[in-house]
């Protein structure tokens, strides 16, 4: 995929569509030491906090990836072309505890520009983040009580805010000149 750096002010994302319908691959860890894990995510956000651009992800403590989001400082979020959806389904239904996710995904890890966690050569968008804040979902704080139905096992997500340090993408993710 021909990815070019995209300045944060020029980044164009159909936010809800990307998260809810297309999904993203969250990768946490360190490429150099080959200590990283990846999983599909569909809940999260992009925005601005503390005057910094951020990506926010939520990871249940039961995920293998959780050990990596806890231990390592950085993560990436990657979007893929539609034909890669079977890979996202696999990465979202099987655990890195049980299979070699890199081998079974067929994906090619790609060094990041600014962080230790890798992106992937097959991605059409790579967002590189450094963790700046975390918190846990607290059921006592649900104002819409039905939200608790998402947690029959009471494995409430940990929330991570990652400052966006670099973005690469295809032209589809770039605001046209003057946009
Ligand atoms: C479409 C989709 C979206 C998902 N979104 C999330 C998410 O936002 N947070 C989360 O903790 N798990 C999410 N999951 C579940 C994990 O991707 C799944 O449990 C995965 O197998 C975990 O892999 P791991 O054990 O190697 O970390 C999602 C799964 C799918 C299929």
Short mmCIF file of C-alpha atoms and ligand atoms in Angstrom, two decimals:
data_model
loop_
_atom_site.label_atom_id
_atom_site.label_comp_id
_atom_site.label_asym_id
_atom_site.label_seq_id
_atom_site.Cartn_x
_atom_site.Cartn_y
_atom_site.Cartn_z
CA UNK A 1 0.00 0.00 0.00
CA UNK A 2 1.33 3.44 -0.93
CA UNK A 3 1.11 5.30 2.37
CA UNK A 4 2.23 8.89 2.80
CA UNK A 5 2.54 10.92 6.02
CA UNK A 6 -0.60 12.93 6.79
CA UNK A 7 -0.46 16.01 9.01
CA UNK A 8 -2.99 15.72 11.81
CA UNK A 9 -4.84 18.84 10.62
CA UNK A 10 -5.26 17.23 7.18
CA UNK A 11 -6.52 13.87 8.46
CA UNK A 12 -9.97 13.01 7.13
CA UNK A 13 -11.83 10.14 8.80
CA UNK A 14 -15.45 9.05 8.71
CA UNK A 15 -15.16 8.43 12.42
CA UNK A 16 -18.21 6.35 13.38
CA UNK A 17 -18.17 4.50 10.08
CA UNK A 18 -14.50 3.60 10.50
CA UNK A 19 -14.90 2.27 14.04
CA UNK A 20 -18.31 0.68 13.80
CA UNK A 21 -18.36 -0.71 10.26
CA UNK A 22 -14.79 -1.01 9.07
CA UNK A 23 -13.04 -1.83 12.36
CA UNK A 24 -9.39 -1.22 13.24
CA UNK A 25 -6.46 -3.34 14.27
CA UNK A 26 -4.91 -2.38 17.60
CA UNK A 27 -1.26 -3.38 17.97
CA UNK A 28 0.61 -2.83 21.24
CA UNK A 29 4.19 -3.67 22.09
CA UNK A 30 7.62 -3.39 20.53
CA UNK A 31 8.60 -4.46 17.03
CA UNK A 32 12.37 -4.48 17.68
CA UNK A 33 12.11 -7.17 20.34
CA UNK A 34 9.21 -8.91 18.53
CA UNK A 35 7.08 -8.46 21.63
CA UNK A 36 3.72 -7.24 20.40
CA UNK A 37 0.16 -8.42 19.95
CA UNK A 38 -2.72 -7.35 17.77
CA UNK A 39 -6.48 -7.51 18.05
CA UNK A 40 -9.48 -6.09 16.25
CA UNK A 41 -11.25 -3.15 17.88
CA UNK A 42 -14.53 -1.44 17.01
CA UNK A 43 -15.03 0.77 20.05
CA UNK A 44 -12.94 3.89 20.40
CA UNK A 45 -12.54 7.42 19.22
CA UNK A 46 -10.33 10.07 17.68
CA UNK A 47 -10.40 13.58 19.05
CA UNK A 48 -8.71 16.38 20.92
CA UNK A 49 -7.91 16.40 24.64
CA UNK A 50 -5.52 18.55 26.61
CA UNK A 51 -5.05 20.33 23.27
CA UNK A 52 -3.49 17.18 21.84
CA UNK A 53 -4.81 14.91 19.10
CA UNK A 54 -5.64 11.50 20.54
CA UNK A 55 -6.90 8.05 19.74
CA UNK A 56 -8.81 6.35 22.53
CA UNK A 57 -9.19 2.58 22.72
CA UNK A 58 -10.81 0.22 25.22
CA UNK A 59 -9.32 -3.16 26.07
CA UNK A 60 -10.89 -5.80 28.29
CA UNK A 61 -8.43 -7.19 30.88
CA UNK A 62 -9.21 -10.66 29.58
CA UNK A 63 -7.51 -9.94 26.22
CA UNK A 64 -3.98 -11.16 25.60
CA UNK A 65 -3.37 -7.70 24.13
CA UNK A 66 -4.07 -6.22 27.57
CA UNK A 67 -0.68 -7.41 28.85
CA UNK A 68 0.91 -5.44 26.00
CA UNK A 69 -1.13 -2.25 26.40
CA UNK A 70 -0.18 -2.34 30.07
CA UNK A 71 3.51 -3.11 29.65
CA UNK A 72 4.36 -0.94 26.66
CA UNK A 73 4.10 2.79 26.08
CA UNK A 74 2.85 2.82 22.51
CA UNK A 75 0.26 1.34 20.22
CA UNK A 76 -0.88 1.70 16.64
CA UNK A 77 -4.29 1.62 15.02
CA UNK A 78 -4.50 0.36 11.44
CA UNK A 79 -7.37 0.41 8.96
CA UNK A 80 -7.39 -2.05 6.08
CA UNK A 81 -8.98 -2.38 2.67
CA UNK A 82 -12.27 -4.26 2.63
CA UNK A 83 -10.70 -7.43 1.23
CA UNK A 84 -8.75 -7.78 4.51
CA UNK A 85 -11.95 -8.19 6.54
CA UNK A 86 -11.42 -11.95 7.04
CA UNK A 87 -8.11 -11.11 8.72
CA UNK A 88 -9.85 -8.62 11.02
CA UNK A 89 -12.46 -11.28 11.86
CA UNK A 90 -9.70 -13.75 12.71
CA UNK A 91 -7.79 -11.20 14.81
CA UNK A 92 -11.05 -10.38 16.60
CA UNK A 93 -12.10 -13.92 17.44
CA UNK A 94 -8.87 -15.75 18.21
CA UNK A 95 -6.33 -14.97 20.90
CA UNK A 96 -2.61 -14.50 20.59
CA UNK A 97 -2.40 -16.91 23.51
CA UNK A 98 -3.53 -19.73 21.22
CA UNK A 99 -2.04 -18.93 17.84
CA UNK A 100 0.80 -17.07 16.17
CA UNK A 101 -1.20 -14.05 15.06
CA UNK A 102 1.45 -12.67 12.72
CA UNK A 103 1.85 -16.00 10.95
CA UNK A 104 -1.88 -16.73 10.74
CA UNK A 105 -2.87 -13.20 9.72
CA UNK A 106 -0.42 -13.11 6.82
CA UNK A 107 0.19 -9.46 7.71
CA UNK A 108 3.62 -7.85 7.32
CA UNK A 109 4.77 -5.80 10.33
CA UNK A 110 6.09 -2.39 9.37
CA UNK A 111 8.33 -0.18 11.53
CA UNK A 112 6.54 2.92 12.75
CA UNK A 113 7.84 6.45 12.26
CA UNK A 114 7.55 7.59 15.87
CA UNK A 115 6.70 4.65 18.15
CA UNK A 116 7.95 1.16 19.00
CA UNK A 117 4.70 -0.63 18.15
CA UNK A 118 4.50 -1.64 14.48
CA UNK A 119 1.95 -0.94 11.80
CA UNK A 120 1.34 -3.24 8.84
CA UNK A 121 2.32 -2.97 5.20
CA UNK A 122 -1.19 -4.00 4.08
CA UNK A 123 -2.89 -1.15 5.97
CA UNK A 124 -4.44 1.87 4.28
CA UNK A 125 -4.17 3.98 7.45
CA UNK A 126 -1.68 3.75 10.32
CA UNK A 127 -2.11 5.93 13.40
CA UNK A 128 0.83 5.90 15.85
CA UNK A 129 0.10 6.68 19.49
CA UNK A 130 1.84 7.07 22.83
CA UNK A 131 -0.24 6.40 25.93
CA UNK A 132 -0.93 9.52 27.98
CA UNK A 133 -3.85 8.49 30.19
CA UNK A 134 -5.85 5.47 31.30
CA UNK A 135 -8.92 4.78 33.33
CA UNK A 136 -11.35 1.93 33.84
CA UNK A 137 -15.02 1.74 32.90
CA UNK A 138 -16.96 2.00 36.16
CA UNK A 139 -20.42 0.44 36.13
CA UNK A 140 -21.58 2.82 38.86
CA UNK A 141 -21.11 5.64 36.34
CA UNK A 142 -23.41 4.27 33.63
CA UNK A 143 -26.18 6.81 33.12
CA UNK A 144 -27.78 4.54 30.51
CA UNK A 145 -28.26 1.34 32.58
CA UNK A 146 -28.52 -0.90 29.52
CA UNK A 147 -24.82 -0.31 28.83
CA UNK A 148 -24.03 -2.75 31.61
CA UNK A 149 -25.42 -5.52 29.37
CA UNK A 150 -22.15 -5.32 27.47
CA UNK A 151 -20.44 -6.82 30.52
CA UNK A 152 -22.10 -10.13 31.52
CA UNK A 153 -18.69 -11.27 32.82
CA UNK A 154 -18.04 -7.93 34.50
CA UNK A 155 -14.78 -7.59 32.54
CA UNK A 156 -14.98 -3.83 32.28
CA UNK A 157 -12.70 -2.26 29.71
CA UNK A 158 -9.60 -0.32 30.49
CA UNK A 159 -9.59 2.95 28.54
CA UNK A 160 -6.36 4.26 27.04
CA UNK A 161 -5.82 7.68 25.55
CA UNK A 162 -2.88 7.73 23.15
CA UNK A 163 -1.48 10.98 21.82
CA UNK A 164 -1.27 10.72 18.05
CA UNK A 165 2.38 11.19 17.06
CA UNK A 166 2.29 10.22 13.39
CA UNK A 167 -0.22 9.25 10.73
CA UNK A 168 0.33 7.59 7.37
CA UNK A 169 -2.43 6.85 4.94
CA UNK A 170 -3.66 6.69 1.40
CA UNK A 171 -4.98 9.84 -0.24
CA UNK A 172 -8.51 8.88 0.83
CA UNK A 173 -7.55 9.87 4.38
CA UNK A 174 -6.23 13.29 3.41
CA UNK A 175 -8.38 16.40 3.24
CA UNK A 176 -8.20 17.74 -0.30
CA UNK A 177 -6.35 21.04 -0.71
CA UNK A 178 -8.46 23.84 0.65
CA UNK A 179 -10.82 21.38 2.36
C1 LIG B 1 -15.46 -6.35 15.27
C2 LIG B 1 -14.79 -6.60 16.61
C3 LIG B 1 -14.53 -5.55 17.45
C4 LIG B 1 -13.91 -5.73 18.69
N1 LIG B 1 -13.66 -4.66 19.50
C5 LIG B 1 -13.05 -4.84 20.69
C6 LIG B 1 -12.73 -3.72 21.54
O1 LIG B 1 -12.94 -2.54 21.17
N2 LIG B 1 -12.16 -3.98 22.73
C7 LIG B 1 -11.88 -5.26 23.17
O2 LIG B 1 -11.38 -5.44 24.29
N3 LIG B 1 -12.16 -6.34 22.38
C8 LIG B 1 -12.70 -6.15 21.16
N4 LIG B 1 -12.95 -7.22 20.35
C9 LIG B 1 -12.58 -8.57 20.78
C10 LIG B 1 -11.10 -8.91 20.54
O3 LIG B 1 -10.64 -8.45 19.28
C11 LIG B 1 -10.92 -10.44 20.62
O4 LIG B 1 -11.32 -10.89 21.91
C12 LIG B 1 -9.53 -10.90 20.28
O5 LIG B 1 -9.58 -12.28 20.03
C13 LIG B 1 -8.53 -10.63 21.39
O6 LIG B 1 -7.29 -11.14 21.00
P1 LIG B 1 -6.08 -11.31 22.03
O7 LIG B 1 -6.55 -12.27 23.10
O8 LIG B 1 -4.96 -11.85 21.19
O9 LIG B 1 -5.80 -9.96 22.59
C14 LIG B 1 -13.55 -7.04 19.10
C15 LIG B 1 -13.81 -8.13 18.23
C16 LIG B 1 -14.42 -7.90 16.99
C17 LIG B 1 -14.66 -9.08 16.07
#
